[in-house]
Amino acid sequence: MEGARLGQSLRPQRHPKPGNRARCSEGHWPDVCDNQTTTVGLLQIACKRFANPFQSPVCDWVFYLFPVTHVTHTGAGNSCKDWVLGLQRGTIRGRRSRIPFAGCLQVSESLQNLELQQFARQKQAEERAKAARDSQERKLKEIGKESSLSYGQQLYSACVDHVADDLSAQFEAFILEPSKARKHAAALPFFDTFDGTHHIAAVALTAAIDQLSRRQRFPTFLQHLGSAIERECRLIKLGQKCPMEIRRMLRVGMSRRHISSKQVMHAMRVPVVEWNDQTRLQVGMFLSEAIFRTELLTTIKVKQGVRTPRLVVPTRQALHFIQNCRPRNYTASHLQMLIPPVEWQGLYGGGILNNDKPLIKVAVQDAAEENALDHFLAADMERAIAGVNFLQRQRLRCNAEMVAAQRLTWEGGWAGLWPCQRNPMEVPDRLEGNPTPEELKTRNRQAAAAHRDRETQRHRRVKIERSLQISEESGERDLFQAWFYDSRGRFYPHAAVNSQGTGFERAQFSFAEQLPVDTEAFEWQLKVAAGHWGMSRNTWKERLDWGRQNIDRMLAAAEDPIGKADLWRSAKDPWEFLAQCYGVRESRATGKTGVPIRLDQTCSGCGILAALTREERVGRLTNLFGRDPRDLYSVIAENTTAELTRILQTGDQRERGLAELWLKRGVDRGLVKGPVLRAPMGGSYMTLCDGLVEKLEEFVGFVDLDEYLWRISIPSKFLASILWSEMKEVIAPVMEVKAWLRSCCRPLLTQGKPMEWTSPSGWPMRVADRQPKTKRVETLLFGKRVVMSIEDQPADAPLSPTQACKALAANALHSFDAAMCQTIIYRAEEHSTPILPTHDCWAVHPANAAWLHRTLHWEFGQMFRKPQLEIMHSELEERSGVKLPAPPLINTLDPMAIGSNEYLFS
């Protein structure tokens, strides 16, 4: 499709002769052009089947029309004359003759205005991202975190090896001649707990760079270095004794400095040896000599009154380096588009206006490589490009009623509807007079809870507020989403607020085109509404019966969602249920609706693994076959509850107390869902513990640090061991796929051969992680400090099976669910069916729900009835020439039964 956009010149063209007119998808010639010629311009009509842009050189703007076919449930017009919006009824005058398009100029001006607005929105997003980066850098510099700035990180990378080598030489000299006198030898015993000299250098150099622009007095500078080493020693001890607790404290927003304080260390039962100023000074002097030898810092004398203190300042070389250091890159968070995105003709040039990024977002380590897309360029990507172009043509609309209701409930602080309250908890005033110890403890507990709430919920509050602001700005106007792929083939929209967002964001969007709702479509609305209410594991008949009985509830909720909030706010998915209420109201009032309904796969991770290995038990629990709905999460939850009940009756006193706590809280489906979902992706026992800590804190409430171990940590570890065992008991057979993938990856990458295969949809997969030429030092005080010698994974580095195996299971599994998603998008394009994907979930009009339900089950069965693991195994061996272990096929499940359960997608 040829055309012009803003800023591009397009020379005047002549009318085509009648015999050269473009033929529309139905085989008719659109009667929209006469045989006269003009040099004013040409309204070119490109009659594609589904979504057809038309372009006008009159004003150098691209015009867009939307799907027009005779397919059922697409809102099709009946003729190509309707397709061009009836513009043939009027005229505008050219230089020599008349063109039968009276409304062309007005439409041109309208679309010109939209494109100008779109450019302005993109420019504003880029300026906002740049301002946010600059603001963050100023703040980091003000609070003494210069090591986190771009120049700080580059200075760190340039100097840390030299500091580490210098320290190594001093330690070696001490070991060879321990009796020899040397400067600052008293500081040497304080480094015994460190892993090595790079660990010491990372802490010391980070502390030094943080003081780069502060012009500290020399003794103060030394004290800061010594204090950093002291705090790191404390955190090393805490990390060895309480690894789960320290991770939790970091996640809830406690700073590393606060965690290393005496109060926290005592509360966590970790002994602390407090250093004095002389000790910190000695340690600082020992480290400063190695730092000064890098020529990063120097000292100067400055006359201040009667004193002449020594100040620590950057050297001239360091200042020159800082001035020439490029600022950190920033990524703009764009909004939805006001005009259709640019169609992708290849791997470049589509999406948002003036987009310079490729269609496929490759892995981070390959982002800077020129040949990162070579295996995609060599593959047939025609269907993938057609699929993403089809998604970009979907017209969406933001429901203003929904956004208004969300705004009122957000600002009103309605409980249960949002992940956090809009207004943070207030810090209580300090107590006056002589408060009792109990009053003081209560006040301090409330203050700690308030500070924690501010730290942990800040990002959520900002995201929710920003999302509502964006949606309010959108109003009742047509919106479009630019889309791209990741390296596994998954679809992602290029918009800050999009149809793949959280529940309240998804509820805001509907299709701009409303389609007729017949009896079958209305029943789908009722069944999906019942699922959002909390009946997603019930039968279709039970959901439909509930929906029919609650039509009046849904209509009343849609009419007055604020005044009658009790009708919808207790739903499992309240915002998505309210969206279905709006859809039911529209269907009843007009016989049409654009509110989408969603169907997603039951436990997709384990379900796909069961289909790949042909494992019957897990396949039944994930509804691959059968007639009634089953639930893997509920089975594991019931088994865990039964084990806790047994322990309550037969365990010792400690075990009975812990079991009673969890039985009181309840081991429900929601508790086990996260661990089961993460298990196929590489989830570990420690991630399971972390999730249980969060759930228990929600149940118990805020807990003081001195009670944290026995009220939170110990109970979480207790249940984690039981839940981990019950999970393995059920899903262990299908988890053999992870081990098989790694056993294939290691011999291939060890021999320097990438692991390459093709997904069921034809997407080229490639695993070729290289040995990173970096030194990564984990410091507990400053986090991970990374030294880049050249680049992260340079092109000439050898392949690294260890690096590749870290994400291999997740990437391979996602390639299969992405293949399923791509296949459904292809089918939707063939039928001109508007659709919105979210990995293993798809949204369509209610009018197309029955088609989607049938297609999902049919395509899943067609895909996984084939021996996909054997196909993958054969391709890996054929491409590499290496003999690989056979895939772990269990073969207790009849492949012809896969996809036969109507609850697989519900």
Coordinates of C-alpha atoms in Angstrom, one line a residue, residues 205-557:
L205 CA 33.7 2.5 45.3
T206 CA 29.9 2.9 45.3
A207 CA 30.1 4.8 48.6
A208 CA 32.8 7.0 47.2
I209 CA 30.9 7.8 43.9
D210 CA 27.8 8.7 46.0
Q211 CA 29.9 11.5 47.6
L212 CA 31.4 12.6 44.3
S213 CA 29.8 16.1 44.1
R214 CA 29.4 16.8 47.8
R215 CA 32.9 18.1 48.6
Q216 CA 33.1 16.3 51.9
R217 CA 35.8 16.9 54.4
F218 CA 38.4 14.2 54.3
P219 CA 37.6 12.6 57.7
T220 CA 33.8 12.7 56.9
F221 CA 34.6 11.0 53.6
L222 CA 36.5 8.3 55.4
Q223 CA 33.8 7.8 57.9
H224 CA 31.3 7.2 55.1
L225 CA 33.5 4.5 53.6
G226 CA 33.9 2.8 56.9
S227 CA 30.2 3.0 57.6
A228 CA 29.4 1.4 54.3
I229 CA 31.6 -1.6 55.1
E230 CA 30.1 -1.8 58.6
R231 CA 26.5 -1.9 57.2
E232 CA 27.5 -4.5 54.5
C233 CA 28.9 -6.7 57.3
R234 CA 25.7 -6.5 59.1
L235 CA 23.6 -7.3 56.1
I236 CA 25.8 -10.3 55.2
K237 CA 25.1 -11.8 58.6
L238 CA 21.3 -11.0 58.3
G239 CA 21.3 -12.5 54.8
Q240 CA 22.9 -15.7 56.0
K241 CA 20.4 -16.2 58.9
C242 CA 17.2 -14.7 57.4
P243 CA 17.3 -14.7 53.6
M244 CA 13.6 -14.8 53.1
E245 CA 13.0 -12.0 55.7
I246 CA 15.5 -9.7 54.1
R247 CA 14.0 -10.1 50.7
R248 CA 10.6 -9.3 52.1
M249 CA 11.8 -6.2 53.8
L250 CA 13.3 -5.0 50.6
R251 CA 10.1 -5.7 48.7
V252 CA 7.9 -3.7 51.1
G253 CA 10.1 -0.6 50.7
M254 CA 12.5 -0.7 53.6
S255 CA 15.8 0.8 52.6
R256 CA 19.0 -1.2 52.9
R257 CA 20.4 1.3 55.3
H258 CA 17.3 1.0 57.6
I259 CA 17.5 -2.8 57.4
S260 CA 21.2 -2.7 58.6
S261 CA 20.3 -0.5 61.6
K262 CA 20.8 -1.8 65.1
Q263 CA 17.0 -1.8 65.8
V264 CA 16.2 -4.1 62.8
M265 CA 19.2 -6.4 63.5
H266 CA 18.2 -6.8 67.1
A267 CA 14.5 -7.4 66.1
M268 CA 15.6 -10.2 63.7
R269 CA 17.8 -11.8 66.5
V270 CA 21.1 -11.1 64.7
P271 CA 23.9 -10.0 67.0
V272 CA 25.6 -6.7 66.1
V273 CA 29.1 -5.6 66.9
E274 CA 28.9 -1.8 66.8
W275 CA 32.0 -0.1 65.4
N276 CA 33.3 3.2 66.8
D277 CA 34.5 6.2 64.9
Q278 CA 38.1 5.2 65.1
T279 CA 37.3 1.8 63.5
R280 CA 35.4 3.4 60.6
L281 CA 38.2 5.9 60.1
Q282 CA 40.8 3.1 59.9
V283 CA 38.7 1.1 57.4
G284 CA 38.1 4.2 55.4
M285 CA 41.8 5.1 55.3
F286 CA 42.6 1.6 54.1
L287 CA 40.1 1.8 51.3
S288 CA 40.7 5.4 50.3
E289 CA 44.3 4.7 49.2
A290 CA 43.1 2.2 46.6
I291 CA 40.3 4.6 45.4
F292 CA 42.6 7.6 45.1
R293 CA 45.1 5.7 43.0
T294 CA 42.4 5.3 40.3
E295 CA 42.6 9.2 39.9
L296 CA 38.9 9.3 40.4
L297 CA 39.1 11.6 43.5
T298 CA 41.7 13.9 45.0
T299 CA 41.9 16.2 48.0
I300 CA 42.3 20.0 48.0
K301 CA 42.8 22.5 50.8
V302 CA 40.3 25.3 51.1
K303 CA 40.6 28.3 53.4
Q304 CA 37.4 28.6 55.6
G305 CA 37.9 31.2 58.2
V306 CA 40.7 30.3 60.5
R307 CA 40.7 26.7 59.3
T308 CA 42.0 25.1 56.2
P309 CA 40.2 21.7 55.8
R310 CA 41.0 19.1 53.2
L311 CA 38.0 18.4 50.9
V312 CA 37.5 15.4 48.6
V313 CA 36.6 16.4 45.1
P314 CA 36.7 14.8 41.6
T315 CA 39.8 15.0 39.6
R316 CA 40.0 16.9 36.3
Q317 CA 39.9 13.7 34.4
A318 CA 36.8 12.6 36.3
L319 CA 35.1 15.9 35.7
H320 CA 35.9 15.8 32.0
F321 CA 34.6 12.2 31.8
I322 CA 31.3 13.3 33.5
Q323 CA 30.8 16.2 31.2
N324 CA 31.2 14.0 28.1
C325 CA 29.1 11.2 29.4
R326 CA 25.9 10.6 27.5
P327 CA 22.7 10.8 29.6
R328 CA 20.7 7.6 30.1
N329 CA 18.3 6.6 27.4
Y330 CA 14.6 6.9 28.1
T331 CA 11.5 5.1 26.7
A332 CA 8.3 7.0 26.1
S333 CA 5.1 5.5 27.4
H334 CA 2.7 6.3 24.5
L335 CA -1.1 6.6 24.7
Q336 CA -3.6 4.9 22.4
M337 CA -3.6 6.3 18.9
L338 CA -6.3 8.5 17.5
I339 CA -5.7 7.2 14.0
P340 CA -5.0 3.7 12.8
P341 CA -1.3 2.8 13.3
V342 CA 0.9 2.5 10.3
E343 CA 0.7 -1.0 8.8
W344 CA 3.7 -3.2 8.9
Q345 CA 5.1 -4.1 5.5
G346 CA 8.0 -5.9 6.9
L347 CA 9.8 -6.0 10.2
Y348 CA 10.2 -2.2 10.2
G349 CA 8.2 0.9 9.5
G350 CA 4.9 0.2 11.2
G351 CA 3.1 0.9 14.5
I352 CA 3.1 4.4 15.9
L353 CA 3.9 7.4 13.7
N354 CA 7.6 7.8 12.8
N355 CA 8.4 4.5 14.6
D356 CA 12.0 3.5 14.2
K357 CA 11.8 0.3 16.3
P358 CA 11.3 -3.2 14.7
L359 CA 8.1 -5.2 14.9
I360 CA 9.8 -7.8 17.1
K361 CA 11.3 -6.8 20.4
V362 CA 14.3 -9.1 20.8
A363 CA 15.9 -10.2 24.1
V364 CA 17.7 -7.5 26.0
Q365 CA 21.2 -9.0 25.5
D366 CA 20.6 -8.9 21.7
A367 CA 19.0 -5.5 21.5
A368 CA 22.2 -3.8 20.3
E369 CA 23.2 -6.5 17.8
E370 CA 22.9 -5.7 14.1
N371 CA 22.0 -9.3 13.3
A372 CA 19.5 -9.8 16.1
L373 CA 16.6 -10.2 13.6
D374 CA 18.5 -12.3 11.1
H375 CA 16.6 -15.5 11.9
F376 CA 13.3 -13.7 11.6
L377 CA 14.3 -12.1 8.3
A378 CA 15.1 -15.6 7.0
A379 CA 11.8 -17.0 8.1
D380 CA 8.4 -16.6 6.4
M381 CA 6.8 -13.8 8.6
E382 CA 3.9 -13.0 6.2
R383 CA 1.2 -14.4 8.4
A384 CA 2.7 -12.8 11.5
I385 CA 2.7 -9.4 9.9
A386 CA -0.8 -9.9 8.6
G387 CA -2.0 -10.8 12.1
V388 CA -0.5 -7.8 13.8
N389 CA -1.8 -5.5 11.1
F390 CA -5.3 -6.9 11.6
L391 CA -5.1 -6.1 15.3
Q392 CA -4.0 -2.6 14.6
R393 CA -7.2 -2.0 12.6
Q394 CA -9.4 -2.7 15.6
R395 CA -11.4 0.4 16.6
L396 CA -11.8 0.7 20.3
R397 CA -13.7 3.1 22.6
C398 CA -13.2 4.0 26.2
N399 CA -16.5 3.8 28.2
A400 CA -16.9 7.2 29.8
E401 CA -19.5 5.9 32.3
M402 CA -17.1 3.2 33.5
V403 CA -14.3 5.7 33.9
A404 CA -16.5 8.1 35.8
A405 CA -17.6 5.4 38.2
Q406 CA -13.9 4.4 38.7
R407 CA -13.0 8.0 39.4
L408 CA -15.6 8.4 42.0
T409 CA -14.8 5.1 43.8
W410 CA -11.0 5.8 43.6
E411 CA -11.3 9.2 45.1
G412 CA -13.9 8.0 47.6
G413 CA -11.6 5.3 48.9
W414 CA -14.0 2.4 48.3
A415 CA -12.6 -0.8 49.8
G416 CA -12.3 -3.9 47.8
L417 CA -12.3 -2.3 44.3
W418 CA -8.7 -1.2 44.2
P419 CA -5.4 -2.8 45.1
C420 CA -4.8 0.2 47.5
Q421 CA -6.4 3.3 48.8
R422 CA -6.0 6.5 47.0
N423 CA -4.9 8.4 50.1
P424 CA -2.0 6.9 52.1
M425 CA -2.3 6.2 55.7
E426 CA -1.7 9.2 58.0
V427 CA 1.2 9.1 60.3
P428 CA -0.1 9.6 63.9
D429 CA 1.2 12.5 65.8
R430 CA 3.8 12.0 68.5
L431 CA 2.4 11.4 71.9
E432 CA 2.7 14.1 74.5
G433 CA 3.1 13.9 78.2
N434 CA 4.1 10.6 79.7
P435 CA 2.5 7.9 77.6
T436 CA 2.5 4.3 78.8
P437 CA 4.8 1.8 77.1
E438 CA 1.7 0.1 75.6
E439 CA 0.5 3.5 74.2
L440 CA 3.9 4.2 72.8
K441 CA 4.1 0.8 71.2
T442 CA 0.7 1.2 69.6
R443 CA 1.6 4.6 68.2
N444 CA 4.9 3.4 66.8
R445 CA 3.2 0.4 65.2
Q446 CA 0.7 2.7 63.5
A447 CA 3.5 5.0 62.3
A448 CA 5.5 2.1 60.9
A449 CA 2.4 0.8 59.1
A450 CA 1.8 4.2 57.6
H451 CA 5.4 4.6 56.4
R452 CA 5.3 1.1 54.9
D453 CA 2.0 1.8 53.2
R454 CA 3.5 4.9 51.6
E455 CA 6.5 3.0 50.4
T456 CA 4.9 -0.1 49.0
Q457 CA 1.8 1.4 47.4
R458 CA 3.3 4.6 45.9
H459 CA 3.8 3.1 42.5
R460 CA 0.3 1.6 42.4
R461 CA -1.3 4.9 43.3
V462 CA 0.7 6.7 40.6
K463 CA -0.2 4.1 38.0
I464 CA -4.0 4.1 38.8
E465 CA -4.2 7.9 38.9
R466 CA -2.3 8.1 35.6
S467 CA -4.5 5.5 34.0
L468 CA -7.7 7.3 35.0
Q469 CA -6.3 10.6 33.7
I470 CA -5.5 9.0 30.3
S471 CA -8.9 7.4 30.0
E472 CA -10.7 10.6 30.9
E473 CA -8.7 12.4 28.2
S474 CA -9.7 9.8 25.7
G475 CA -13.4 10.4 26.0
E476 CA -15.9 8.8 23.7
R477 CA -13.6 8.8 20.6
D478 CA -12.3 6.0 18.5
L479 CA -9.0 4.6 19.6
F480 CA -6.4 2.3 18.1
Q481 CA -3.5 0.3 19.5
A482 CA -0.2 -0.2 17.9
W483 CA 1.1 -3.8 18.4
F484 CA 4.4 -5.6 18.4
Y485 CA 5.8 -9.1 19.1
D486 CA 8.3 -10.2 21.7
S487 CA 10.9 -12.8 20.7
R488 CA 8.6 -15.7 21.7
G489 CA 5.8 -14.5 19.4
R490 CA 3.5 -13.0 22.0
F491 CA 1.4 -9.9 21.1
Y492 CA 1.8 -6.7 23.1
P493 CA 0.1 -3.3 22.6
H494 CA 2.2 -0.2 22.4
A495 CA 0.1 1.9 24.8
A496 CA 0.3 2.9 28.5
V497 CA -3.3 2.0 29.1
N498 CA -4.4 -0.9 26.9
S499 CA -6.6 -3.9 26.5
Q500 CA -4.0 -6.2 28.2
G501 CA -3.9 -4.1 31.4
T502 CA -5.3 -4.9 34.9
G503 CA -9.0 -5.6 35.4
F504 CA -10.1 -2.1 35.8
E505 CA -8.3 -1.1 32.6
R506 CA -9.7 -4.0 30.6
A507 CA -13.2 -3.0 31.8
Q508 CA -12.8 0.5 30.3
F509 CA -12.5 -0.7 26.7
S510 CA -15.1 -1.8 24.2
F511 CA -15.3 -2.2 20.5
A512 CA -16.3 1.0 18.8
E513 CA -18.5 -0.9 16.4
Q514 CA -21.6 -2.3 18.0
L515 CA -22.8 -5.6 16.6
P516 CA -26.3 -7.1 16.8
V517 CA -27.0 -9.3 19.8
D518 CA -29.3 -12.3 19.2
T519 CA -30.5 -14.9 21.7
E520 CA -27.3 -16.9 21.6
A521 CA -25.1 -13.8 22.0
F522 CA -27.2 -12.6 24.9
E523 CA -26.8 -15.9 26.6
W524 CA -23.1 -15.6 26.2
Q525 CA -23.2 -12.3 27.9
L526 CA -25.1 -13.8 30.9
K527 CA -22.7 -16.7 31.2
V528 CA -19.6 -14.5 31.1
A529 CA -21.2 -12.1 33.6
A530 CA -21.7 -15.1 35.9
G531 CA -18.1 -16.0 35.5
H532 CA -16.9 -12.6 36.6
W533 CA -19.3 -12.7 39.5
G534 CA -17.5 -15.8 40.8
M535 CA -18.9 -18.8 39.0
S536 CA -16.1 -19.4 36.6
R537 CA -15.8 -23.0 37.8
N538 CA -19.5 -23.8 37.5
T539 CA -21.1 -25.5 34.5
W540 CA -22.4 -23.4 31.6
K541 CA -26.0 -24.2 32.5
E542 CA -25.4 -23.0 36.1
R543 CA -23.9 -19.8 34.9
L544 CA -26.7 -19.2 32.4
D545 CA -29.3 -19.9 35.0
W546 CA -27.6 -17.4 37.4
G547 CA -27.4 -14.8 34.6
R548 CA -31.1 -15.1 33.8
Q549 CA -32.0 -14.8 37.4
N550 CA -29.9 -11.7 37.8
I551 CA -30.7 -9.7 34.7
D552 CA -32.6 -7.1 36.8
R553 CA -29.6 -6.8 39.1
M554 CA -27.3 -6.1 36.1
L555 CA -29.6 -3.6 34.6
A556 CA -30.0 -1.7 37.9
A557 CA -26.2 -1.8 38.4

